[in-house]
XYZ file of C-alpha atoms in Angstrom:
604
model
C 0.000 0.000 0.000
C 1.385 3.483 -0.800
C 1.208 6.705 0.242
C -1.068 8.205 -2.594
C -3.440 4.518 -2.192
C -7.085 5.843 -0.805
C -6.798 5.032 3.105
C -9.899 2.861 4.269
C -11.935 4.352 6.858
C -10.375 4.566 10.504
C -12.700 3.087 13.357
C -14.514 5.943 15.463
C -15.197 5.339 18.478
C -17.320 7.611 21.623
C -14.213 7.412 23.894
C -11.652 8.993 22.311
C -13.653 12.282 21.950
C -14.449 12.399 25.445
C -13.754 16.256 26.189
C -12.088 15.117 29.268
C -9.707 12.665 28.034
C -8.655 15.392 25.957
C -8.120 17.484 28.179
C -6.202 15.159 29.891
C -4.107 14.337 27.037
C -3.156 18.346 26.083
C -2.392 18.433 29.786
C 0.333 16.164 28.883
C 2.065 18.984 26.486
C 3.096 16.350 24.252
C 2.896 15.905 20.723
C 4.576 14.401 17.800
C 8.119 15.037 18.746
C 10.420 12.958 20.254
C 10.460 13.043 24.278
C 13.579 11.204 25.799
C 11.831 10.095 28.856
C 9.908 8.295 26.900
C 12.092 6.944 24.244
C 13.352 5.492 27.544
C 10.156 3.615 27.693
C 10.263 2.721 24.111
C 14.046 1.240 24.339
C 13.485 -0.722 27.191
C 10.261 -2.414 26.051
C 11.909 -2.925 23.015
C 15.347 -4.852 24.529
C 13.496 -6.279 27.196
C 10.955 -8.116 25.091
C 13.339 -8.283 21.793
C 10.834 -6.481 19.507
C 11.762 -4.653 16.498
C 9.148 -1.890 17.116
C 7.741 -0.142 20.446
C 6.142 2.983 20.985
C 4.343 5.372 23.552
C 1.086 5.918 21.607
C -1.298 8.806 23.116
C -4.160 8.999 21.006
C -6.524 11.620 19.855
C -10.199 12.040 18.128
C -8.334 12.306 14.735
C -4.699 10.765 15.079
C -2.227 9.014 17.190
C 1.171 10.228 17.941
C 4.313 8.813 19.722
C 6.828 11.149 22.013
C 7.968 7.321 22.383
C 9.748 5.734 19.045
C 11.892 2.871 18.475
C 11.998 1.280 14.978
C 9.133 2.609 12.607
C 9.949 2.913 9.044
C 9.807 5.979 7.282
C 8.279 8.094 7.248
C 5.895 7.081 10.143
C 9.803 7.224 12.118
C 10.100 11.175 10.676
C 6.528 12.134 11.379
C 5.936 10.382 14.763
C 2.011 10.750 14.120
C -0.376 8.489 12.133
C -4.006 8.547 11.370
C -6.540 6.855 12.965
C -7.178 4.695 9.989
C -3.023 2.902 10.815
C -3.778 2.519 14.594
C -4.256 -0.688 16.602
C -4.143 1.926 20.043
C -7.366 3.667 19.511
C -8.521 -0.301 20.416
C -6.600 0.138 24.001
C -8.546 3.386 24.549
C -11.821 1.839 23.228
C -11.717 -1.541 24.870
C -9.949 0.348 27.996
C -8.319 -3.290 28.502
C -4.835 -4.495 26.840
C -4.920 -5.900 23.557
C -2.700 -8.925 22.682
C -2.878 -9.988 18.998
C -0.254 -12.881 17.988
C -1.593 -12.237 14.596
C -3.449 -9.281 13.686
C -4.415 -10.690 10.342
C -6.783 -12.754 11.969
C -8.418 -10.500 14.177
C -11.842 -9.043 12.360
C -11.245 -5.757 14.317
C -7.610 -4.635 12.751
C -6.960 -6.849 10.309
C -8.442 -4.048 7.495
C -6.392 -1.426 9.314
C -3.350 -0.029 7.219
C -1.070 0.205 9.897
C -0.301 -4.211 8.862
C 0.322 -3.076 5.133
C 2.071 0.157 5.618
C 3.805 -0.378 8.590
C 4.492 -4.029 8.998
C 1.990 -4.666 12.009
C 1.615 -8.092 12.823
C 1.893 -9.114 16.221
C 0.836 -6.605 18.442
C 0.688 -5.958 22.429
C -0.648 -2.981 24.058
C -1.261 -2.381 27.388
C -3.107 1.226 28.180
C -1.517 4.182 29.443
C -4.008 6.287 32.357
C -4.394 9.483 33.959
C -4.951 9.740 37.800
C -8.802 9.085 37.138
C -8.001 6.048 34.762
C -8.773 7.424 31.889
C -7.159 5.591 28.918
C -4.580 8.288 27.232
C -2.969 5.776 24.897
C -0.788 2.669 25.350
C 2.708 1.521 25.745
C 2.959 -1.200 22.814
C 5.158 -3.898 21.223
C 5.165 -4.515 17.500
C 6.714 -7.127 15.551
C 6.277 -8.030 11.883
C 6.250 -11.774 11.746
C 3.613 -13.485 14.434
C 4.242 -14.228 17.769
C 3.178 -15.968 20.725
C 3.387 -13.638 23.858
C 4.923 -14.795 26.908
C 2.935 -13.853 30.558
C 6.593 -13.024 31.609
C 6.933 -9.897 28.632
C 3.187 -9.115 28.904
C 4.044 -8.698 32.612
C 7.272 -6.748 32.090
C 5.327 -4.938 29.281
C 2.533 -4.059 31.900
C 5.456 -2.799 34.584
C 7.061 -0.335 32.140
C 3.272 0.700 31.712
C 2.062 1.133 35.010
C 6.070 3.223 35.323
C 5.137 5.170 31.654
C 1.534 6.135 32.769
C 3.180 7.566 35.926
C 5.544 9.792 33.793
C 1.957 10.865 32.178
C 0.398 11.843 35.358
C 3.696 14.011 36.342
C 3.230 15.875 33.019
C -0.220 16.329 33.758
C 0.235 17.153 37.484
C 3.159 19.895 36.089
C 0.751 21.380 34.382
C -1.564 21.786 36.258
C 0.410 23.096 38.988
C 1.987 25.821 36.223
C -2.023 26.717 35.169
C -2.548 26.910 38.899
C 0.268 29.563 39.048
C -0.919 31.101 35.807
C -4.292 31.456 37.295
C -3.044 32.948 40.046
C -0.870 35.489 39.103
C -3.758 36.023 36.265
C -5.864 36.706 39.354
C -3.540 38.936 40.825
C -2.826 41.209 37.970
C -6.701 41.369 37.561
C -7.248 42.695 41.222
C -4.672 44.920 40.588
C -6.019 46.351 37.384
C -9.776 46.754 38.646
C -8.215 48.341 42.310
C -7.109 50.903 39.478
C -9.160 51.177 36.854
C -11.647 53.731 38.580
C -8.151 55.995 38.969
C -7.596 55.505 35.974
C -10.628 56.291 34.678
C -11.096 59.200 36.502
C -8.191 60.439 35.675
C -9.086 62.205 32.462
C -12.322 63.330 31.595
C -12.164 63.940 27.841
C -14.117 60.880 26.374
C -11.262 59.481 23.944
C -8.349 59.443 26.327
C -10.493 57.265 29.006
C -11.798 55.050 26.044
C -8.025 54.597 25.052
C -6.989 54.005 28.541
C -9.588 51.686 29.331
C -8.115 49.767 25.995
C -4.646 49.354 26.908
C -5.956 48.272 30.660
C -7.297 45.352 29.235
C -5.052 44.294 26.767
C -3.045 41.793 26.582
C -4.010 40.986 30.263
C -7.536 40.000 29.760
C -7.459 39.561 25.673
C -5.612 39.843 22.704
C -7.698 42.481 21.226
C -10.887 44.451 22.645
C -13.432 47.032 20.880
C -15.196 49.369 22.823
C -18.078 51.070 21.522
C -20.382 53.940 22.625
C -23.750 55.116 20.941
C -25.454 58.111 20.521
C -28.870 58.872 22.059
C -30.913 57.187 19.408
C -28.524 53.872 20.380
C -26.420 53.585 16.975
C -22.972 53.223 17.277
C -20.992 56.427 17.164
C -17.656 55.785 17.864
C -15.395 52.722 18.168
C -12.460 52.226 19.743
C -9.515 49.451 19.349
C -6.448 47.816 20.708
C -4.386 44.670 19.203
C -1.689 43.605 21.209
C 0.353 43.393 18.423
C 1.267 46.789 17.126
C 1.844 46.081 14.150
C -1.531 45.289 13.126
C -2.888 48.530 13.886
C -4.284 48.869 10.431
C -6.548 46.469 10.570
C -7.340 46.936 13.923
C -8.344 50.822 12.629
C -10.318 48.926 9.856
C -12.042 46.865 12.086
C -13.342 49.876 13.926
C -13.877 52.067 11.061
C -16.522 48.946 9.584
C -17.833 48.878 13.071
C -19.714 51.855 12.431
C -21.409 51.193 9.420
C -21.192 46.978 8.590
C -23.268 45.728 12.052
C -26.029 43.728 10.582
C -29.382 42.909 12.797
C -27.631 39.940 14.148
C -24.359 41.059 15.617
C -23.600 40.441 18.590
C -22.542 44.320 19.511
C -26.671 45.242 18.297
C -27.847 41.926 20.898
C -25.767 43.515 23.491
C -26.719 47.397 22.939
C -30.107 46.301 22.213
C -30.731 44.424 25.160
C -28.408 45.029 28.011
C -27.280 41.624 28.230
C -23.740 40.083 28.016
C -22.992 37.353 25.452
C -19.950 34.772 25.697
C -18.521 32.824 22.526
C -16.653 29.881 23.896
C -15.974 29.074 21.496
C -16.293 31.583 18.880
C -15.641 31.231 15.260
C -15.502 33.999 12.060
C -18.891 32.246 11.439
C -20.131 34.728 14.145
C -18.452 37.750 12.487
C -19.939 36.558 9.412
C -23.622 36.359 10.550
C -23.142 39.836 12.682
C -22.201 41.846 9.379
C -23.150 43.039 6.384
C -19.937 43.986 4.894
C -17.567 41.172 3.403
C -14.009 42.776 4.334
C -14.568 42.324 8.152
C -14.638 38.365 8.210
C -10.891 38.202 6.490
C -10.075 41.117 8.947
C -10.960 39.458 12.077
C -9.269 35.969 10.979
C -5.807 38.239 10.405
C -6.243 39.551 13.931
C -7.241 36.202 15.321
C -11.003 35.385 16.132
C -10.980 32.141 18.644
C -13.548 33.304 21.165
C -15.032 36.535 22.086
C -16.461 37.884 25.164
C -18.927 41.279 24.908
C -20.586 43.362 27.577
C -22.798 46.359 27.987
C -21.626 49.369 29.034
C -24.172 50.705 31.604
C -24.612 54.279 32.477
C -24.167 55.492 36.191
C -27.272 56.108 38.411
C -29.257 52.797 38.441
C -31.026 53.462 35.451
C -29.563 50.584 33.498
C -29.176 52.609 30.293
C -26.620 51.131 27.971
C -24.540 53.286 26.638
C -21.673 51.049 25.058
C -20.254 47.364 24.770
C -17.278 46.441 25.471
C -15.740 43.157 23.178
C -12.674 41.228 23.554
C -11.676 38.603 21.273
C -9.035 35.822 22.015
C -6.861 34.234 19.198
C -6.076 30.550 18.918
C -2.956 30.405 20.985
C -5.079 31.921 24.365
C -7.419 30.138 26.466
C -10.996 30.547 25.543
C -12.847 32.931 27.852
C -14.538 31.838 30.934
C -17.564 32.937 33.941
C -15.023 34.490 35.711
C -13.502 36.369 32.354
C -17.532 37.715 32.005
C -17.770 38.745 36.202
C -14.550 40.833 35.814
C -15.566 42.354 32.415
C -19.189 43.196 33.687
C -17.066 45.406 36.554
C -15.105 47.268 34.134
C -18.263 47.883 32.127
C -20.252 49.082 35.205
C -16.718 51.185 36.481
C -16.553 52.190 32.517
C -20.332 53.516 32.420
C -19.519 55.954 35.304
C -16.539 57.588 34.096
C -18.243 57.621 30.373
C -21.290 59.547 31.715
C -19.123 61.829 33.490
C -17.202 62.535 30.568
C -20.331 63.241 28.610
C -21.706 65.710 31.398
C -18.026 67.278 30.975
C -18.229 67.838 27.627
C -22.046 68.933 27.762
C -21.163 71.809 31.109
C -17.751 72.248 29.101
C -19.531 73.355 25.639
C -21.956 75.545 27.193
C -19.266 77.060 29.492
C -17.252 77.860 26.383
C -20.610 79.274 24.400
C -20.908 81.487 27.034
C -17.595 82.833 27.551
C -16.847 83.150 23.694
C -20.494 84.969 23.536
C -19.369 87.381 26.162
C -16.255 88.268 23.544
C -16.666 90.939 21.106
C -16.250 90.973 16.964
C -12.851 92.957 16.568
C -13.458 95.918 14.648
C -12.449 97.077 11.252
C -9.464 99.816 11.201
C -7.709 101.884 8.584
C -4.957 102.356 11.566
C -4.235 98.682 12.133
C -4.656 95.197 11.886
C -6.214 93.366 14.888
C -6.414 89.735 15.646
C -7.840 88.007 19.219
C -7.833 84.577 20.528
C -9.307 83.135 23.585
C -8.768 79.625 24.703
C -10.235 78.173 28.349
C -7.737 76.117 30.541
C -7.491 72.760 29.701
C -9.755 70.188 31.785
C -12.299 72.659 33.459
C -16.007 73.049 32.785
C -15.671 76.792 34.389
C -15.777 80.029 32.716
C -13.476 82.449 33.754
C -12.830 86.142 33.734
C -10.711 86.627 30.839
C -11.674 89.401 28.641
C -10.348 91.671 25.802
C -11.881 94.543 23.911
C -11.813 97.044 20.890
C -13.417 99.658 19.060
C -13.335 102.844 17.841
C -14.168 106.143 18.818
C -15.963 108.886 17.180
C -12.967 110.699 16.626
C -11.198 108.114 14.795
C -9.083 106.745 17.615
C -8.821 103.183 18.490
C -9.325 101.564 21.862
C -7.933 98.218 22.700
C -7.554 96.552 26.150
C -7.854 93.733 28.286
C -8.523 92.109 31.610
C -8.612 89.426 33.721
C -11.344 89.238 36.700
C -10.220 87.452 39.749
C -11.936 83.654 40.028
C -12.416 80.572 37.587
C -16.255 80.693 37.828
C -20.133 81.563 36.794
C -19.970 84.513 39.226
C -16.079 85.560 37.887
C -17.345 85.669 34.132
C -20.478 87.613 34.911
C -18.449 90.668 36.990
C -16.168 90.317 33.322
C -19.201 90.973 31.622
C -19.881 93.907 33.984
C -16.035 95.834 33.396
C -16.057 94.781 29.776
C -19.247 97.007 29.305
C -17.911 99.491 31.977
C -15.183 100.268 29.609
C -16.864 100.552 26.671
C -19.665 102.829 28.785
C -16.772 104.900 30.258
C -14.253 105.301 27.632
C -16.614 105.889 24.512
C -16.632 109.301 23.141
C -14.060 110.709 25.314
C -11.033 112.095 24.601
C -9.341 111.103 28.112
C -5.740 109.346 27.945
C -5.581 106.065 28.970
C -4.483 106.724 32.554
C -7.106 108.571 33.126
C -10.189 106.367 31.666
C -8.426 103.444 34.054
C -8.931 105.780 37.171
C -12.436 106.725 36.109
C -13.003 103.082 35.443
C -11.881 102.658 39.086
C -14.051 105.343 40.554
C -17.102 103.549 38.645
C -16.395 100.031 40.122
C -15.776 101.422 44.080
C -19.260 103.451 43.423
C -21.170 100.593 41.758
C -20.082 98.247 44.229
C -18.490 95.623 41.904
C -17.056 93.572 44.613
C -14.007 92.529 42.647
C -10.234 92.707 41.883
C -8.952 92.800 38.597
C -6.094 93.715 36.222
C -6.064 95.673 32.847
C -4.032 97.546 29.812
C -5.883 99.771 28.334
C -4.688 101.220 25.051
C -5.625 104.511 22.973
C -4.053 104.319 19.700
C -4.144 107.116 17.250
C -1.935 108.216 13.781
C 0.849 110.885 14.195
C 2.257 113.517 12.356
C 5.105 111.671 11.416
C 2.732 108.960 9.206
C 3.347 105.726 12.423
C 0.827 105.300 15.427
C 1.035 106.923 18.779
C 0.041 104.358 21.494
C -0.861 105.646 24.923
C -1.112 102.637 27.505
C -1.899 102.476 31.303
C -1.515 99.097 33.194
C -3.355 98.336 36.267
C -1.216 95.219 37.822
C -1.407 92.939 34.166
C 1.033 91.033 32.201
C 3.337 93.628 30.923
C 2.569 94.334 26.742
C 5.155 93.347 24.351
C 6.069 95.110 20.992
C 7.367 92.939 18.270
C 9.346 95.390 15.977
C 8.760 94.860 12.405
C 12.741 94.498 12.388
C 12.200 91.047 14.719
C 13.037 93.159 18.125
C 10.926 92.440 20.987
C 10.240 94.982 24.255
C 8.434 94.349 26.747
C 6.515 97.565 28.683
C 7.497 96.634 31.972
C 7.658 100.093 33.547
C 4.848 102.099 35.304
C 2.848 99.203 36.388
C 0.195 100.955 38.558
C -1.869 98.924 41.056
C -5.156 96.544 40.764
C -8.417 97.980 39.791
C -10.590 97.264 42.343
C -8.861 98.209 45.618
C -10.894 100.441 48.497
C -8.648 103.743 47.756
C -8.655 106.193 44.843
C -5.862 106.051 42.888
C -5.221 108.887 40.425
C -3.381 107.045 37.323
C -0.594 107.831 35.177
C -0.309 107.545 30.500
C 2.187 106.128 29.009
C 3.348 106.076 25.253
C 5.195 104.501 22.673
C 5.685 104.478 18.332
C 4.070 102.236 16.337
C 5.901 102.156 13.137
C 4.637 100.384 10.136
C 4.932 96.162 10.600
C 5.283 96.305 14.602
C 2.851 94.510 16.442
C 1.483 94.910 19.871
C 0.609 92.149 21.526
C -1.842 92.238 25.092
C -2.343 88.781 26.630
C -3.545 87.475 29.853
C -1.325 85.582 32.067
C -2.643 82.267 31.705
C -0.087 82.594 28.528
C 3.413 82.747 30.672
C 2.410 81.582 34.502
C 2.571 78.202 35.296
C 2.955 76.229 38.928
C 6.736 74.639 38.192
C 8.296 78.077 36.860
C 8.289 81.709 37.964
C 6.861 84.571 35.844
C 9.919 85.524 34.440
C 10.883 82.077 33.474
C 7.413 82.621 31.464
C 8.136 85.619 29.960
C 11.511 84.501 28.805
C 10.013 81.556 27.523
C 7.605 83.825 25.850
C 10.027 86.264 24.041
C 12.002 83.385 23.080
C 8.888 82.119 21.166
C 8.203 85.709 19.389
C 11.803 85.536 17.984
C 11.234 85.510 13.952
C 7.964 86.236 14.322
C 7.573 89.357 12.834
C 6.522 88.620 9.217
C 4.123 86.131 10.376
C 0.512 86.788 9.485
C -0.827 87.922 12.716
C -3.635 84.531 12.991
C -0.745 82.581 12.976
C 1.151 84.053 14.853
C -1.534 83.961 17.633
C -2.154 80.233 17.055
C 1.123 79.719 17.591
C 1.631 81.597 20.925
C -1.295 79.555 21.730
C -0.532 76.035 20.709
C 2.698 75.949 22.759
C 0.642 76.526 25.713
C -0.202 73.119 26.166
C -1.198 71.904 29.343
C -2.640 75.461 30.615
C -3.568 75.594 34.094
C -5.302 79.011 32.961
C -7.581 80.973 30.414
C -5.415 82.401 27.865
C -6.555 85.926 26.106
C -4.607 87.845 23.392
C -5.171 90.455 21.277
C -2.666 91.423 18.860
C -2.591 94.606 16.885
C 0.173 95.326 13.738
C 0.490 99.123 12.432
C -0.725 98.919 8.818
């Protein structure tokens, strides 16, 4: 019989797919390589009982395999693994019993099987090989390829070395379980460890994305080898999706994967089930055949086979407060090579969705107080106005994770007689009550400065008598500018500043000053103060540039660390368009622990 000859079928029988036997036998961690413990087994059996072939046969649902070898031709000797349809030992596990055949051509049970034509099988002796809980894992068997009468002294000797092989079995077996054991352990220990932080970790950012990718990389690889999270919008449709592979280098198609999420869910995905009905759902196992029913789009199956689809493991995402609203599903998918997931895989994930709900919703009521905060300190800012005299250009950017408004302001317009007015402020406080008293001064300026001719020194100190006689219970700081053309064809700025960031002038030849002198005190304070104008040349190019402090000040440096940092910044800045030059004063102050206000203005 050859190689390419059509095999005859193999015997099946119930006991050698027994899910526990199996078990049992991939306990073992052997396979169809050669183990020298027991090609021990297999050189003793064969010297002691003078056959030409013996083998440690463990034996599958689908295939027999020897970590035991001595004499089998080739290539059964290269392989170390046969199919069902050569093997006598599926008989030992069947008949759970040993099998002694002198000749196994006359035996009604074997003598079709191609393990006598192919591999020279004629007398045959096996005796099984157990687990602790005698379950039949195999046998330990002697082969020779003329008949034979078996002596009760080598069956004996053959049923020693087996009783001494099966114990070798049960030490894999106990090995491994003891190495699971501290697997599950220190599995269970990193898991208590991640959940005792998760809720810092969650609540350690409350912008929506940053949690969602934190959340991610908390799970994986310690609880899967990849995980989707997504959250819906109020009608319940997926609106974003979010995904980690532990393998970075499959990041494409783990952005794929996400990107299809949002549009290729058909009615019976799993991700709908769970959104739809609160409820958690566990594949164990899994196959692509559930990616396939859950979509409607044909690149995801292929996708989710490249990033490994073994089992999956998907719960809701449940919004804070009791009222059981899902708001998102959290999925993680094991590959092949991982166990499958279990009950106590679906407890822990059901935490971290419960723990994820609360810091989701919090993030949403962020972003919902954050947006109106921002509506209603950008609606308190004016529209710059349009000047023959110079360009203008504002920003104003709130601190970075705080729902509060604050009491940055800035302000121009121009006066009857031509003149332009430009200033700006910054009310004591990071709150409702702080941006409502900026509302307040911002009006009181334009009220008290419109239509007069006064210097700037002097509007400030009328400004001052106006908040001490309203009884505007505040403190604040404030350059105020008047800005008007001169004989000589540049712009004649007079300033007063009342305890504010000093203003800088960017010269149109890249020099920078800043207007340190003359700093007068608060606005605000209990005594009148009578105070003093200041002025400088604009000539055509230079910019002035007003800002608030949350621009320079920061807890880990002193102000003039700031303000060096800040002229050090304006260097070659001159030519910029003045937008971008704002945007970029502004995008290097990341991480502001303040509002940040400017207001540039560039002699045309």
């Amino acid at each position: 019989m050859t190689e390419g000859t059509p095999e005859r079928p193999a015997a099946r029988f119930a006991a050698l797919a027994d899910p526990e036997r199996l078990r049992a036998l991939a306990e073992t961690r052997l396979d169809a390589a050669p183990d020298e413990a027991f090609d021990r087994f297999a050189r003793l059996v064969s010297d002691l009982l003078e056959v030409p072939v013996a083998l440690v046969s463990l034996v599958t649902a689908d295939r027999q395999f020897f970590p035991g070898a001595v004499g089998l031709p080739e290539p059964w000797a290269a392989r170390r693994q046969t199919p069902l349809s050569h093997s006598f030992c599926q008989h030992v596990v069947d008949i759970e019993v040993p099998m002694v055949l002198p000749d196994a051509r006359l035996y009604p049970q074997v003598r079709r099987n191609l393990a006598i034509e192919d591999l020279g099988v004629i007398a045959y002796a096996g005796i099984p090989l157990t687990d602790l809980d005698g379950r039949v894992l195999g046998s330990l068997c002697a082969i020779d390829s003329k008949p034979r009468a078996w002596t009760a002294e080598q069956l004996r000797t053959l049923a020693d070395l087996a009783a001494a092989c099966s114990s070798e079995l049960r030490l894999r077996i106990a090995l491994e379980g003891a190495e699971e054991a501290r697997r599950r352990a220190e599995e269970a220990h990193d898991r208590l460890a991640m959940l005792a932080g998760m809720s810092e970790t969650l609540a350690g950012t409350l912008d929506i994305a940053t949690a969602v990718d934190r959340l991610g990389h908390a799970m994986v690889p310690l609880l899967a080898d990849w995980c989707l999270i997504t959250l819906v919008d109020p009608a319940g449709t997926p609106r974003t999706v979010s995904a980690v592979h532990r393998d970075p280098a499959l990041g494409p198609e783990m952005a794929r994967f996400a990107e299809l999420m949002l549009t290729g869910l058909g009615p019976e995905s799993i991700t709908r089930a769970v959104l739809r009905t609160g409820r958690p759902v566990l594949g164990d196992p899994g196959g692509l055949d559930d990616v396939v029913r859950g979509t409607t789009h044909p690149e995801m199956p292929p996708l989710a086979e490249r990033l490994g689809f073994a089992s999956h493991l998907s719960v809701p995402i449940t919004a804070a407060g009791g009222r059981g609203i899902t708001i998102g599903c959290i999925t993680l998918v094991n590959g092949g090579r991982r166990r499958a997931f279990d009950d106590g895989d679906l407890h822990t994930v059901l935490d971290i969705g419960r723990r994820a709900g609360q810091a989701v919703g919090n993030s949403w009521m962020y972003s919902e107080q954050r947006h109106v905060a921002e509506v209603l300190q950008h609606s308190m800012l004016p529209l710059l106005p349009e000047s023959t005299e110079v360009e203008l250009a504002a920003r104003y950017l709130p601190a970075a994770d705080r729902v509060e408004v604050g009491g940055d302001w800035y302000d121009a317009f121009v006066q009857p007689d031509g003149d332009l007015i430009a200033a700006i402020g910054d009310v004591a406080g990071h709150d409702i009550e702080a941006a409502a008293t900026m509302g307040q001064l911002r009006n009181l300026v334009r009220g008290n400065a419109y239509g007069r001719t006064d210097a700037a020194g002097d509007l400030l100190t009328h400004l001052d008598d106006a908040i001490r006689g309203l009884r505007i219970g505040t403190v604040a700081t404030a350059v105020l500018t008047r800005i008007r053309r001169n004989a000589t064809g540049g712009l004649t700025v007079g300033w007063c500043n009342a305890g504010h960031p000093p203003p800088l002038v960017i010269r149109a030849d890249d020099g920078v000053e800043v207007l340190d002198a003359h700093r007068e005190p608060l606005l605000g304070l209990s005594r009148p103060i009578s105070r003093a104008s200041r002025e400088l040349t604009l000539a055509k190019g230079d910019t002035l540039l007003l800002y608030t402090d949350g621009l320079t000040e920061r807890r880990d440096r002193t102000i003039d660390e700031g303000t060096a940092e800040l002229l050090d910044r304006l260097a070659g800045t001159a030519t910029l368009p003045l937008g971008e030059l704002c945007d970029r004063l502004l995008a290097a102050a990341h991480a502001r622990e303040d509002d940040v206000a400017l207001l540039a203005l560039r002699a045309r």
